[in-house]
PDB file of C-alpha atoms in Angstrom:
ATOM      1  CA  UNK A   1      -9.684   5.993  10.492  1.00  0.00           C
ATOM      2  CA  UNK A   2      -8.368   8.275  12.863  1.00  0.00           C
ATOM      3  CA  UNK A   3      -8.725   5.489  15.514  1.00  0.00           C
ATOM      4  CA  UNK A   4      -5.906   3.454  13.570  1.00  0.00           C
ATOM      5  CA  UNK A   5      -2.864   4.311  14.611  1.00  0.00           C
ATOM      6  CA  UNK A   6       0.516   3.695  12.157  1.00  0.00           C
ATOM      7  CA  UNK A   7       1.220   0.582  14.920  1.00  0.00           C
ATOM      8  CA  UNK A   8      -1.962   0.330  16.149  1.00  0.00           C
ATOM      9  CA  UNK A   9      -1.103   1.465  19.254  1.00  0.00           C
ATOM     10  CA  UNK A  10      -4.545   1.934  20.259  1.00  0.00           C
ATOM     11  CA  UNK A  11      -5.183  -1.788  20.584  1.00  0.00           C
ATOM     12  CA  UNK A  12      -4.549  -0.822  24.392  1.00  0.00           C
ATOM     13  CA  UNK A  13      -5.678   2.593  24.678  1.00  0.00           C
ATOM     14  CA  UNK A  14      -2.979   3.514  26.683  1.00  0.00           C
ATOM     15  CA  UNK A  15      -1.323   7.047  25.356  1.00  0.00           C
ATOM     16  CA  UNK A  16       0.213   8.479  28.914  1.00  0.00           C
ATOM     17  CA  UNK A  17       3.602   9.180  29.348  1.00  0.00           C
ATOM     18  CA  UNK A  18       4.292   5.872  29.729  1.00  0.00           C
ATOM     19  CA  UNK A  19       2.586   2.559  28.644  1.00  0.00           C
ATOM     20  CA  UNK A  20       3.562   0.644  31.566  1.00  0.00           C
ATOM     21  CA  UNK A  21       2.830   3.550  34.004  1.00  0.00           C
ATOM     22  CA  UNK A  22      -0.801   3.693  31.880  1.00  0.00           C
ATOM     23  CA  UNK A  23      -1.712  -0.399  32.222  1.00  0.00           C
ATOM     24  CA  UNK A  24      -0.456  -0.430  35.966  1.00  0.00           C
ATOM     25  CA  UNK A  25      -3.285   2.147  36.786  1.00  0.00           C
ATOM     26  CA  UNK A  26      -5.694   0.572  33.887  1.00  0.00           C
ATOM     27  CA  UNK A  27      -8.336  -0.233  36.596  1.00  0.00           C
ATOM     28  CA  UNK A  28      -7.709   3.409  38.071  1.00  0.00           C
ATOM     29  CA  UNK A  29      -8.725   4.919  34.300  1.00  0.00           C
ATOM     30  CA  UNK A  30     -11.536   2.400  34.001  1.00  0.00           C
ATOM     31  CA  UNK A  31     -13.614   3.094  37.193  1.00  0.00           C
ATOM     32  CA  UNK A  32     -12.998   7.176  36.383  1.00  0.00           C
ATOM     33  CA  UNK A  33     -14.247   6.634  32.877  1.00  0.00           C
ATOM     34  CA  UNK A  34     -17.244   4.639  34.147  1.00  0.00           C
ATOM     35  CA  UNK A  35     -18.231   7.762  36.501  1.00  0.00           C
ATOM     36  CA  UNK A  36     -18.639   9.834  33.630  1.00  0.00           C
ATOM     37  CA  UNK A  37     -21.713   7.742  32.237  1.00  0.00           C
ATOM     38  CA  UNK A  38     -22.802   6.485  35.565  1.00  0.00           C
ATOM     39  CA  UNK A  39     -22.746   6.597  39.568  1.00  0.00           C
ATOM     40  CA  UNK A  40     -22.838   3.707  40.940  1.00  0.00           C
ATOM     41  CA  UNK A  41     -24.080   2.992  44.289  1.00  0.00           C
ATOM     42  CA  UNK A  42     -21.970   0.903  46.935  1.00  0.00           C
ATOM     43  CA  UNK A  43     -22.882  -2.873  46.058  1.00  0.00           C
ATOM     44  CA  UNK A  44     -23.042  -2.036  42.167  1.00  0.00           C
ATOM     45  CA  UNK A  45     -19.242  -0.446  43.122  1.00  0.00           C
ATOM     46  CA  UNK A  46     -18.236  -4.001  44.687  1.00  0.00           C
ATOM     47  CA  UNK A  47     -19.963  -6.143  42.021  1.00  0.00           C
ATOM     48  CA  UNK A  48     -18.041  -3.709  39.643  1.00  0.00           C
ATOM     49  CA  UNK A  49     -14.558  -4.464  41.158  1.00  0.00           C
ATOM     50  CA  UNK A  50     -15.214  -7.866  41.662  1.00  0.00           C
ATOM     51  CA  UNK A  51     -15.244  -8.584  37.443  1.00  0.00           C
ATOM     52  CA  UNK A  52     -12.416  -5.774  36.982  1.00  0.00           C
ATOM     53  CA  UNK A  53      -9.916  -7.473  38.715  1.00  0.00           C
ATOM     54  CA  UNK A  54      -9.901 -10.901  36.906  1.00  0.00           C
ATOM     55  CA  UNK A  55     -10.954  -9.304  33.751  1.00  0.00           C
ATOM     56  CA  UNK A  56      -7.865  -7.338  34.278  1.00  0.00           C
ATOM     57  CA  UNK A  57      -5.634 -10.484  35.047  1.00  0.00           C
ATOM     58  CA  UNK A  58      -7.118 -12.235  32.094  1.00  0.00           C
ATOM     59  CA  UNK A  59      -6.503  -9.370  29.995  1.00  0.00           C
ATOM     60  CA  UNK A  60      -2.412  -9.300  30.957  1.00  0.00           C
ATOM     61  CA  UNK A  61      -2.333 -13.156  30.489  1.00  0.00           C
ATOM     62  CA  UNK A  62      -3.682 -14.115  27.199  1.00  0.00           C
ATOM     63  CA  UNK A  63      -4.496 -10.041  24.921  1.00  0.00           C
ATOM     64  CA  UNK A  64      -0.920  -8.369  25.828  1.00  0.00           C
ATOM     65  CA  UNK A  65       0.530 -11.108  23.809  1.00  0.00           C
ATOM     66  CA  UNK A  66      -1.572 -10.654  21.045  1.00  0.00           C
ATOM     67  CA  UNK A  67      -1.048  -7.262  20.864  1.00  0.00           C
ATOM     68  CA  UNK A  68       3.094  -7.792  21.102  1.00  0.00           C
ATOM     69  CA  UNK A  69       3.014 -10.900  18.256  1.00  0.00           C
ATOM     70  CA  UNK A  70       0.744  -8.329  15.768  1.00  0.00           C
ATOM     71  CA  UNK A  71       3.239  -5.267  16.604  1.00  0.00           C
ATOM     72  CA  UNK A  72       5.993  -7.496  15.760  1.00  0.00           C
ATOM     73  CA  UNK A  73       4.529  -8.785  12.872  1.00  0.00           C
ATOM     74  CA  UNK A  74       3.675  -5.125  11.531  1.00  0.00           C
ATOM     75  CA  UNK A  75       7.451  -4.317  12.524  1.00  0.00           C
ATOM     76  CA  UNK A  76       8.882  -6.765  10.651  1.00  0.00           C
ATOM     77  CA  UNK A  77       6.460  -6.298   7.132  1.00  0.00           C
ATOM     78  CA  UNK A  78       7.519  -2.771   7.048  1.00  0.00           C
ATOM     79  CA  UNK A  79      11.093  -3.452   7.968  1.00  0.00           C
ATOM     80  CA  UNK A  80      10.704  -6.150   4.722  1.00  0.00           C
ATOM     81  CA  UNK A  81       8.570  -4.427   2.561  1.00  0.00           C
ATOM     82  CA  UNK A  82       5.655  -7.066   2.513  1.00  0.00           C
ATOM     83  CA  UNK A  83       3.043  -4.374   4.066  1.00  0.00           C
ATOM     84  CA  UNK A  84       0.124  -4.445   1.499  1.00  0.00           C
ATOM     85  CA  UNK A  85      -3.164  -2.367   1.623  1.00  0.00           C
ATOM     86  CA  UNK A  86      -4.755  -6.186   1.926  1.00  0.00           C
ATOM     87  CA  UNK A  87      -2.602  -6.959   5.179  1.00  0.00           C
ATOM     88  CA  UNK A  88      -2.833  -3.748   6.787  1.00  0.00           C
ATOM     89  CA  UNK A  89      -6.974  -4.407   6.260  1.00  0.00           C
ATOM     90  CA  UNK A  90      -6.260  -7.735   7.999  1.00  0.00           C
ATOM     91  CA  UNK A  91      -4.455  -6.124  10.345  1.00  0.00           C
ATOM     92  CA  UNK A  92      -7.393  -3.611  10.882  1.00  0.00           C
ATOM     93  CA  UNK A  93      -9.667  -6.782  11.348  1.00  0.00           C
ATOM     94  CA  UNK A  94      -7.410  -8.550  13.925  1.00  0.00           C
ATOM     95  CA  UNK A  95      -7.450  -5.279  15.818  1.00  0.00           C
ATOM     96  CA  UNK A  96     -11.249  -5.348  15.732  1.00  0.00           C
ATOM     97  CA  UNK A  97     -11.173  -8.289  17.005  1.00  0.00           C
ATOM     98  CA  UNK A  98      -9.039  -8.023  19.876  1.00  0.00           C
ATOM     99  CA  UNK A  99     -11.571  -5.150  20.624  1.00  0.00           C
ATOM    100  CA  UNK A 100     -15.013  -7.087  20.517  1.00  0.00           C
ATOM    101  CA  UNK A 101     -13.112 -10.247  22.526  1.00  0.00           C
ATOM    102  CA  UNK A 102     -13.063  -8.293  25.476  1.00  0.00           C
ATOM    103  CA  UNK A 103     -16.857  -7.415  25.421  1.00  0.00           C
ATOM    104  CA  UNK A 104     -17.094 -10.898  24.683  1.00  0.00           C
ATOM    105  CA  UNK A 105     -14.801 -11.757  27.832  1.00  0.00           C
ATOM    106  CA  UNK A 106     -16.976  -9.759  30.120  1.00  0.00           C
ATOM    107  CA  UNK A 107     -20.667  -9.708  28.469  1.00  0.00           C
ATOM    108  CA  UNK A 108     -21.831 -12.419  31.074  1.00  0.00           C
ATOM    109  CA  UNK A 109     -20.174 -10.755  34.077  1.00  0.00           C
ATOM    110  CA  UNK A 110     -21.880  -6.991  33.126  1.00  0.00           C
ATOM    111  CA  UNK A 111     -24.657  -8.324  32.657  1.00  0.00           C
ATOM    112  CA  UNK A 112     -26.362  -8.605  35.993  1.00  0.00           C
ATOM    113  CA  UNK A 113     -24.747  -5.024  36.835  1.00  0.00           C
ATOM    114  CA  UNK A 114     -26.772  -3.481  33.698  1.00  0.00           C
ATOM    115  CA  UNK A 115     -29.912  -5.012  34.608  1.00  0.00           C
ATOM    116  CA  UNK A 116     -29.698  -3.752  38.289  1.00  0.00           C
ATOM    117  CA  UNK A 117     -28.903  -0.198  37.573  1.00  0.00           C
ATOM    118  CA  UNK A 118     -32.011   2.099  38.407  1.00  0.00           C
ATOM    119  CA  UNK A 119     -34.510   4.558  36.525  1.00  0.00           C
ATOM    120  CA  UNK A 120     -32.183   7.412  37.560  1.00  0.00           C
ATOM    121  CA  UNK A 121     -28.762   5.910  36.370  1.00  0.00           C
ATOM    122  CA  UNK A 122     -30.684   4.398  32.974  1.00  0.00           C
ATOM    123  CA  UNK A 123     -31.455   8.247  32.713  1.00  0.00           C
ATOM    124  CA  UNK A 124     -28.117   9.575  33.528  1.00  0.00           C
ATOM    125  CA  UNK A 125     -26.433   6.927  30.787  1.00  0.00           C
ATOM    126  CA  UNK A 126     -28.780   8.035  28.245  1.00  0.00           C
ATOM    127  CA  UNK A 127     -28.363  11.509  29.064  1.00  0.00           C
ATOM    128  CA  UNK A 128     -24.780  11.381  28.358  1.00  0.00           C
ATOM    129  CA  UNK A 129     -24.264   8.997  25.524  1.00  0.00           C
ATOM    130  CA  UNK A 130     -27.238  11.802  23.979  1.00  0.00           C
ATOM    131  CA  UNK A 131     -24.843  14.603  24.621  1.00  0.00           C
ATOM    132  CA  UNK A 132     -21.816  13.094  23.270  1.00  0.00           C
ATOM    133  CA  UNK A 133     -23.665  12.159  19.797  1.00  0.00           C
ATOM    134  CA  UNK A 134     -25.251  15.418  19.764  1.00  0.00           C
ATOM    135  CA  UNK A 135     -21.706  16.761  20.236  1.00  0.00           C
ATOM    136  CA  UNK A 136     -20.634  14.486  16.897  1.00  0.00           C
ATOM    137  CA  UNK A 137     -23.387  16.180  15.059  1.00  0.00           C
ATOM    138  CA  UNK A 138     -22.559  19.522  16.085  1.00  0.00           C
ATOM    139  CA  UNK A 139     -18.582  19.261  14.905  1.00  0.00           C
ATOM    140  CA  UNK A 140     -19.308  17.940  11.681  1.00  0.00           C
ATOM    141  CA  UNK A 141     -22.761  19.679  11.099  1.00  0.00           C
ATOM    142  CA  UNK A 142     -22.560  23.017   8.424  1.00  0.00           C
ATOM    143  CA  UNK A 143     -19.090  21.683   7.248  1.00  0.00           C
ATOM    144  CA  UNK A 144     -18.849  21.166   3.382  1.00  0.00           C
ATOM    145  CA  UNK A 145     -16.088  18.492   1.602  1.00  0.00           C
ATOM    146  CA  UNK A 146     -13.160  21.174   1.635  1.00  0.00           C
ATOM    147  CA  UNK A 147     -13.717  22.113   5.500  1.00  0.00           C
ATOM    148  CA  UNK A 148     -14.042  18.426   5.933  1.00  0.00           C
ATOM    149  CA  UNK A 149     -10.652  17.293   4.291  1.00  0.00           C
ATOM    150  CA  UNK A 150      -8.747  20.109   5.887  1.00  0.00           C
ATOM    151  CA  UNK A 151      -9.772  18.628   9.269  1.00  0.00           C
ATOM    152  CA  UNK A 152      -8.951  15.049   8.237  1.00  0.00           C
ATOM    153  CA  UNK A 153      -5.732  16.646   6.949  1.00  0.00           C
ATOM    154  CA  UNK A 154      -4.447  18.150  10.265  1.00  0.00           C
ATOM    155  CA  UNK A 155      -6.098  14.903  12.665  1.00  0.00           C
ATOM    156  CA  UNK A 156      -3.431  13.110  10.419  1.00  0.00           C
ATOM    157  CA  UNK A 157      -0.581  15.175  10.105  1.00  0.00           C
ATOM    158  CA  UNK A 158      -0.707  15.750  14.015  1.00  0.00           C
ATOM    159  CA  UNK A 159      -0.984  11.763  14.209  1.00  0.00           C
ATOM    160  CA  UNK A 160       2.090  10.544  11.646  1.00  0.00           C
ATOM    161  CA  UNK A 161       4.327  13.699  13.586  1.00  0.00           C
ATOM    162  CA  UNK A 162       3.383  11.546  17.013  1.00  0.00           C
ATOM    163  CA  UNK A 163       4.973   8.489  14.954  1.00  0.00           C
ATOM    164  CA  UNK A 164       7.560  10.123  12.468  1.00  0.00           C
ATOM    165  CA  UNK A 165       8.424  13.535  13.601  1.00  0.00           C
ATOM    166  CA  UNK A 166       8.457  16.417  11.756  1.00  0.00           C
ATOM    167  CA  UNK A 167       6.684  16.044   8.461  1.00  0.00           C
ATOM    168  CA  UNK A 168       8.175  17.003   5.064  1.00  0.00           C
ATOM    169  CA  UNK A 169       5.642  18.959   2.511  1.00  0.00           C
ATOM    170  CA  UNK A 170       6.091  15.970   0.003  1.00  0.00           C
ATOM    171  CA  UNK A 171       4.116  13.662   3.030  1.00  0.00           C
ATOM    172  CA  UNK A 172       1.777  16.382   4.253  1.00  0.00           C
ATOM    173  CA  UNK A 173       0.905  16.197   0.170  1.00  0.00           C
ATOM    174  CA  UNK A 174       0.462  12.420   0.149  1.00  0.00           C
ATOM    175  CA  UNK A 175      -1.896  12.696   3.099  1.00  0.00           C
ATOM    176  CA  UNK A 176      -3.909  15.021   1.939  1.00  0.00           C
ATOM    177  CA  UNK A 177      -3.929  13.276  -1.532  1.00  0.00           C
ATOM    178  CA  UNK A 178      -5.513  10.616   0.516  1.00  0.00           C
ATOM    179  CA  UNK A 179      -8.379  12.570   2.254  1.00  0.00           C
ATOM    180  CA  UNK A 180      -9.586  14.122  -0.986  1.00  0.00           C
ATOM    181  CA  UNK A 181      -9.735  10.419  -2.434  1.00  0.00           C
ATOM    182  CA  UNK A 182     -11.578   9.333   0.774  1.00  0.00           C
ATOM    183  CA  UNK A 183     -14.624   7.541   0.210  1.00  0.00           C
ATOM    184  CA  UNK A 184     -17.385   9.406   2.329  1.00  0.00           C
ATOM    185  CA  UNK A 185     -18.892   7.732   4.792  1.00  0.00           C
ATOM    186  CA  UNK A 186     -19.667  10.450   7.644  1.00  0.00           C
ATOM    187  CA  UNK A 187     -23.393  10.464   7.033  1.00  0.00           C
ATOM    188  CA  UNK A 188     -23.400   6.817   6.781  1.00  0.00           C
ATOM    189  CA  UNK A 189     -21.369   6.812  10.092  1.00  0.00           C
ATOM    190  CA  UNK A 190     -23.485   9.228  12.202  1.00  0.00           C
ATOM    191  CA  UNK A 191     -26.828   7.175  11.185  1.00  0.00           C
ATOM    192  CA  UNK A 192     -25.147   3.719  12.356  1.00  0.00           C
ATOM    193  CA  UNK A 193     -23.827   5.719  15.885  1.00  0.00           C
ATOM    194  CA  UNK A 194     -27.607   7.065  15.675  1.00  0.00           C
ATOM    195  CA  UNK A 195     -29.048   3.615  15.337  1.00  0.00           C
ATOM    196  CA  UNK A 196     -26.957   2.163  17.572  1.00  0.00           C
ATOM    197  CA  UNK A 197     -27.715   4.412  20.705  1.00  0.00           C
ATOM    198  CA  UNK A 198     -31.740   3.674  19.796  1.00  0.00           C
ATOM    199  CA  UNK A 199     -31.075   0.341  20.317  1.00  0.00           C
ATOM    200  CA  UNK A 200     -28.975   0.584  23.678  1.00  0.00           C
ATOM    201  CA  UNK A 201     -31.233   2.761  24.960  1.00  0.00           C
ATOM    202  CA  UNK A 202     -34.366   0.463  23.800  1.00  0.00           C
ATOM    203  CA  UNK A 203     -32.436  -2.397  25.702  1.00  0.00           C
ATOM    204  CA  UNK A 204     -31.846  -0.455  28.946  1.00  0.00           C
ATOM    205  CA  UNK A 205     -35.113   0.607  29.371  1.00  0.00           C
ATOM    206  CA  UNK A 206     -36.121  -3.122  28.579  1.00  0.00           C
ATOM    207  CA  UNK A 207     -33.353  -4.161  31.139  1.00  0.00           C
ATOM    208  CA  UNK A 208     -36.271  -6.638  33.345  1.00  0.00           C
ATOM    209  CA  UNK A 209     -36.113  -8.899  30.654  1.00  0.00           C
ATOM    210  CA  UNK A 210     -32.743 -10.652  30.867  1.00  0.00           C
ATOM    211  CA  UNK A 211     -33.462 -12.413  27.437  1.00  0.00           C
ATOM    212  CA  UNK A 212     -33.846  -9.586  25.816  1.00  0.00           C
ATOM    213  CA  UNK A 213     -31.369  -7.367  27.588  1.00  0.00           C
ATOM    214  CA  UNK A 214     -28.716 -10.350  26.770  1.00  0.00           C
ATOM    215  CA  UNK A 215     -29.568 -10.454  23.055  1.00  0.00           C
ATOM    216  CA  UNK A 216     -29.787  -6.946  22.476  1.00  0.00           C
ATOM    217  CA  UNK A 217     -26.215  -5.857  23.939  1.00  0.00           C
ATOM    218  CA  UNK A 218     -24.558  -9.183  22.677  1.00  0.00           C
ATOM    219  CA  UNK A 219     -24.953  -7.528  19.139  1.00  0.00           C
ATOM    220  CA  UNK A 220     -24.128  -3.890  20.328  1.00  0.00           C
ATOM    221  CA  UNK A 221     -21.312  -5.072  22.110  1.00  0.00           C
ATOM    222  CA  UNK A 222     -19.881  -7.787  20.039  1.00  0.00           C
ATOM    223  CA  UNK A 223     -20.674  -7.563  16.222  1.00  0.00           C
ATOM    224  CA  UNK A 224     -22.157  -4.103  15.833  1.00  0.00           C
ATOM    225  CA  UNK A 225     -21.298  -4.284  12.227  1.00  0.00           C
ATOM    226  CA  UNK A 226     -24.637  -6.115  11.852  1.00  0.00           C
ATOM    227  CA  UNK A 227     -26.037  -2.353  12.304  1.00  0.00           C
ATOM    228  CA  UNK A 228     -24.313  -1.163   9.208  1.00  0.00           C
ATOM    229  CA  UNK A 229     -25.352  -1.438   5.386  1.00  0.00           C
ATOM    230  CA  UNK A 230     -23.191  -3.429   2.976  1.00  0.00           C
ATOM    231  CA  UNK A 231     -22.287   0.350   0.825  1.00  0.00           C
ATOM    232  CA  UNK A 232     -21.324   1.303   4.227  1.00  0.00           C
ATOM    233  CA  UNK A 233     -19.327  -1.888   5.363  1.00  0.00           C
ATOM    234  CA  UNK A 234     -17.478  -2.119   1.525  1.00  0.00           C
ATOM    235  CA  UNK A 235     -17.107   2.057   1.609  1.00  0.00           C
ATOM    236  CA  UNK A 236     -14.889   1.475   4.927  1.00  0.00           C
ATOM    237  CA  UNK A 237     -13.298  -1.618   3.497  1.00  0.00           C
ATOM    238  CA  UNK A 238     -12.132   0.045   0.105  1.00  0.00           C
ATOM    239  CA  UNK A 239     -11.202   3.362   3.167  1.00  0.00           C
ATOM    240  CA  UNK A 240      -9.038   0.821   5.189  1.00  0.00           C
ATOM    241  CA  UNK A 241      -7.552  -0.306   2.322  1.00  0.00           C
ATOM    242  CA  UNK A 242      -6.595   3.198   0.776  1.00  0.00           C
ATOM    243  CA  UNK A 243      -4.708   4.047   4.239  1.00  0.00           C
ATOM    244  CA  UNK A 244      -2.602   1.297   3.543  1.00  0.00           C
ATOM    245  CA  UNK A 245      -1.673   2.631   0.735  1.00  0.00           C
ATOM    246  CA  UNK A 246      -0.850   5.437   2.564  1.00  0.00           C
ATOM    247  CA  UNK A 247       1.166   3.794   4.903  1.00  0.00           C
ATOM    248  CA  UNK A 248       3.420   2.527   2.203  1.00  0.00           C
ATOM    249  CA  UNK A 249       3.996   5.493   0.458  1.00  0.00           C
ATOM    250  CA  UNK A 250       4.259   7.331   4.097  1.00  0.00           C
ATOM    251  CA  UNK A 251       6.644   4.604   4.391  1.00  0.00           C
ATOM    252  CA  UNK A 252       8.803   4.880   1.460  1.00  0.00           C
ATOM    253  CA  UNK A 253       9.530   8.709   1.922  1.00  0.00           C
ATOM    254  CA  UNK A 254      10.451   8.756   5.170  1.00  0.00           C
ATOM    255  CA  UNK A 255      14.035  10.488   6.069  1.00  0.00           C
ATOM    256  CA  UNK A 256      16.922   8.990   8.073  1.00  0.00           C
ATOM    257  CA  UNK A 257      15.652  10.533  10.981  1.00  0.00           C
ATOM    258  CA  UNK A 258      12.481   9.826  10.832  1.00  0.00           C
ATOM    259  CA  UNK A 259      13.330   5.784  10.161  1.00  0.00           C
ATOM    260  CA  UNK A 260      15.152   6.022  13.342  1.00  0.00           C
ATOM    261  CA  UNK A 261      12.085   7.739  14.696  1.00  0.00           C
ATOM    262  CA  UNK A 262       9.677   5.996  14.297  1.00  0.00           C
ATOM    263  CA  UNK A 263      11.896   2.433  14.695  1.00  0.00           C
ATOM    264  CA  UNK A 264      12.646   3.842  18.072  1.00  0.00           C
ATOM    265  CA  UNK A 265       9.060   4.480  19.333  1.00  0.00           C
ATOM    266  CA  UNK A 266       7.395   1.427  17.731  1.00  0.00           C
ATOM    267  CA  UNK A 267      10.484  -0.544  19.561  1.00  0.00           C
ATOM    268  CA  UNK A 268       9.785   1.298  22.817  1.00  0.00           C
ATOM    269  CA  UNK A 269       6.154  -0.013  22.823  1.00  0.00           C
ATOM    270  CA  UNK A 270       6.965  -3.491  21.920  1.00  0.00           C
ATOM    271  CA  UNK A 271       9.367  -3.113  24.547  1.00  0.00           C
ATOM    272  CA  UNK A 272       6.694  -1.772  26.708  1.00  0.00           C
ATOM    273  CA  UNK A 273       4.281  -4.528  26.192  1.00  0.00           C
ATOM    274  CA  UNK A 274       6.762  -7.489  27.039  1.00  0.00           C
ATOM    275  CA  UNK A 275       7.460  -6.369  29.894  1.00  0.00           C
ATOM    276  CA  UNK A 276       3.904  -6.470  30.982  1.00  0.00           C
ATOM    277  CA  UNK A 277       3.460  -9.989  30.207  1.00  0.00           C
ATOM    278  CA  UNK A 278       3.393 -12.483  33.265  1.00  0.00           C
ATOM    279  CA  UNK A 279       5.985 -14.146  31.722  1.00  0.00           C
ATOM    280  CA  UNK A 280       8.698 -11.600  31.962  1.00  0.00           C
ATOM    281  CA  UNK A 281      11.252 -11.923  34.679  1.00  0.00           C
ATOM    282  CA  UNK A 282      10.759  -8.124  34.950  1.00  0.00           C
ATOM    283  CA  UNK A 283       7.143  -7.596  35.147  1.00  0.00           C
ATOM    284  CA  UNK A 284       7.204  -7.719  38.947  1.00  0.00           C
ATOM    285  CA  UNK A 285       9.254  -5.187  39.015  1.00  0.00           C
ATOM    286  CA  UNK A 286       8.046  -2.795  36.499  1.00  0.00           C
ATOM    287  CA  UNK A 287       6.273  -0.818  38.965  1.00  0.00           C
ATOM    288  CA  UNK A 288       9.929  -0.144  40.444  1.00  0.00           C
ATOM    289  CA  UNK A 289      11.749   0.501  38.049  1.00  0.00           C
ATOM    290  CA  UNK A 290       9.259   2.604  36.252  1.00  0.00           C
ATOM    291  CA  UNK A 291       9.399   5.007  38.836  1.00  0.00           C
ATOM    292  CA  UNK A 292      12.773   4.712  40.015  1.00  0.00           C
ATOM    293  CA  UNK A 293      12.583   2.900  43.245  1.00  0.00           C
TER     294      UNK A 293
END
């Protein structure tokens, strides 16, 4: 869960010091990302840029408002007390969805760029999707329940502080009320991530066939859920569910301050977001006026 944020901020990935600042150098972030897994050579670089640019556009145009109209509707259930564990699961699930719609908005475009890539870049992809799974298994590895819930405890506390501020004793006791009633799924988790990278790498080093390549990362890009078990799909239901929960109570304990805390930064990033929509009368300018010009 620690990838759900109190207001879902991480719909749009974009934690710098400034969310406008962040999406004006989105395609600067993506292509230093992308070097991580992969060097590309100077046509895949071009063929690369040429779908990041519209992608990009598209993405301003038609997901920023999503994001806005689900922040405001999340802003205005816990301003009227109508947040339920049930809604904030739907509001998991539209945030999952905003996430597989742009694989689905680029699958056809990547395609051709997957299937060209070479022996030695399959390799070097491999290599380091390997080494950051076998750096998942080493964190959690050796750790029993209590060493497990302690660091669920703090990756919380340090996120609701983000949102909230300074946390009182009585919330640091409601969140770690929640970890210990956690439903585990970290075994469960680690197999699917396991599973997963088998079948990536399966289709990658199948990559001539463009059937197969297109049917294999379809589901491993767009409903990867297919690769987990039902107990593992109803465990993180029941999971998502309980973290509402915790949101309310979060919720209904916070201080004056913290209201205005938390009103203010949720606010800010609302704020943030409409200005990046085409539609603003300020989002030419944002660059400006970010930056003081």
């Amino acid at each position: 869960m620690k990838r759900i944020v109190i207001a879902l901020a991480l719909l749009i990935a974009l934690s710098a010091c400034s969310t406008k600042v962040s999406y004006y150098f989105l395609d600067w972030a993506i292509e230093w990302q992308l070097e991580d897994y992969v060097t590309l050579n100077r046509q895949q670089e071009q063929a690369f840029d040429a779908i990041l640019d519209p992608f990009l556009a598209w993405h301003r145009s038609q997901e920023l408002p999503r994001y806005s109209a689900q922040l405001k509707t999340l802003q205005t259930e816990l301003a009227d007390g109508t947040l339920t564990p049930q809604s904030w699961r739907h509001h998991v699930d539209m945030a999952r969805d905003h996430w597989f719609r742009l694989f689905a908005q680029v699958f056809d475009d990547l395609l051709p760029l997957i299937a060209s890539l070479s022996d030695k870049q399959v390799a070097q992809v491999i290599a380091k999707l390997e080494a950051d799974e076998q750096e998942l298994v080493d964190e959690y590895k050796d750790k029993n329940q209590e060493q497990l819930i302690e660091d669920a405890d703090e990756r919380l506390e340090e996120l609701f502080a983000d949102w909230l501020g300074r946390l009182s004793e009585q919330q640091k006791a409601l969140i770690h009320e929640h970890n210990s009633r956690r439903l585990a799924t970290l075994d469960m988790w680690l197999e699917y991530r396991h599973e997963w990278l088998r079948q990536f790498k399966q289709a990658l080093l199948q990559r001539s066939d463009s059937d197969l390549l297109a049917q294999r990362l379809r589901l491993l890009m767009t409903s990867p859920d297919e690769l987990k078990s039902d107990v593992h799909k109803q465990k993180l239901a029941q999971n998502t569910e309980n973290f509402g929960m915790l949101l309310l109570q979060l919720h209904q304990s916070l201080s004056e301050r913290q209201q205005k805390h938390f009103k203010r930064k949720l606010g800010n990033l609302i704020d943030d977001l409409s200005s990046l929509l085409p539609s603003s009368p300020f989002s030419s300018l944002v660059v400006k006026r970010v930056f003081g010009l």
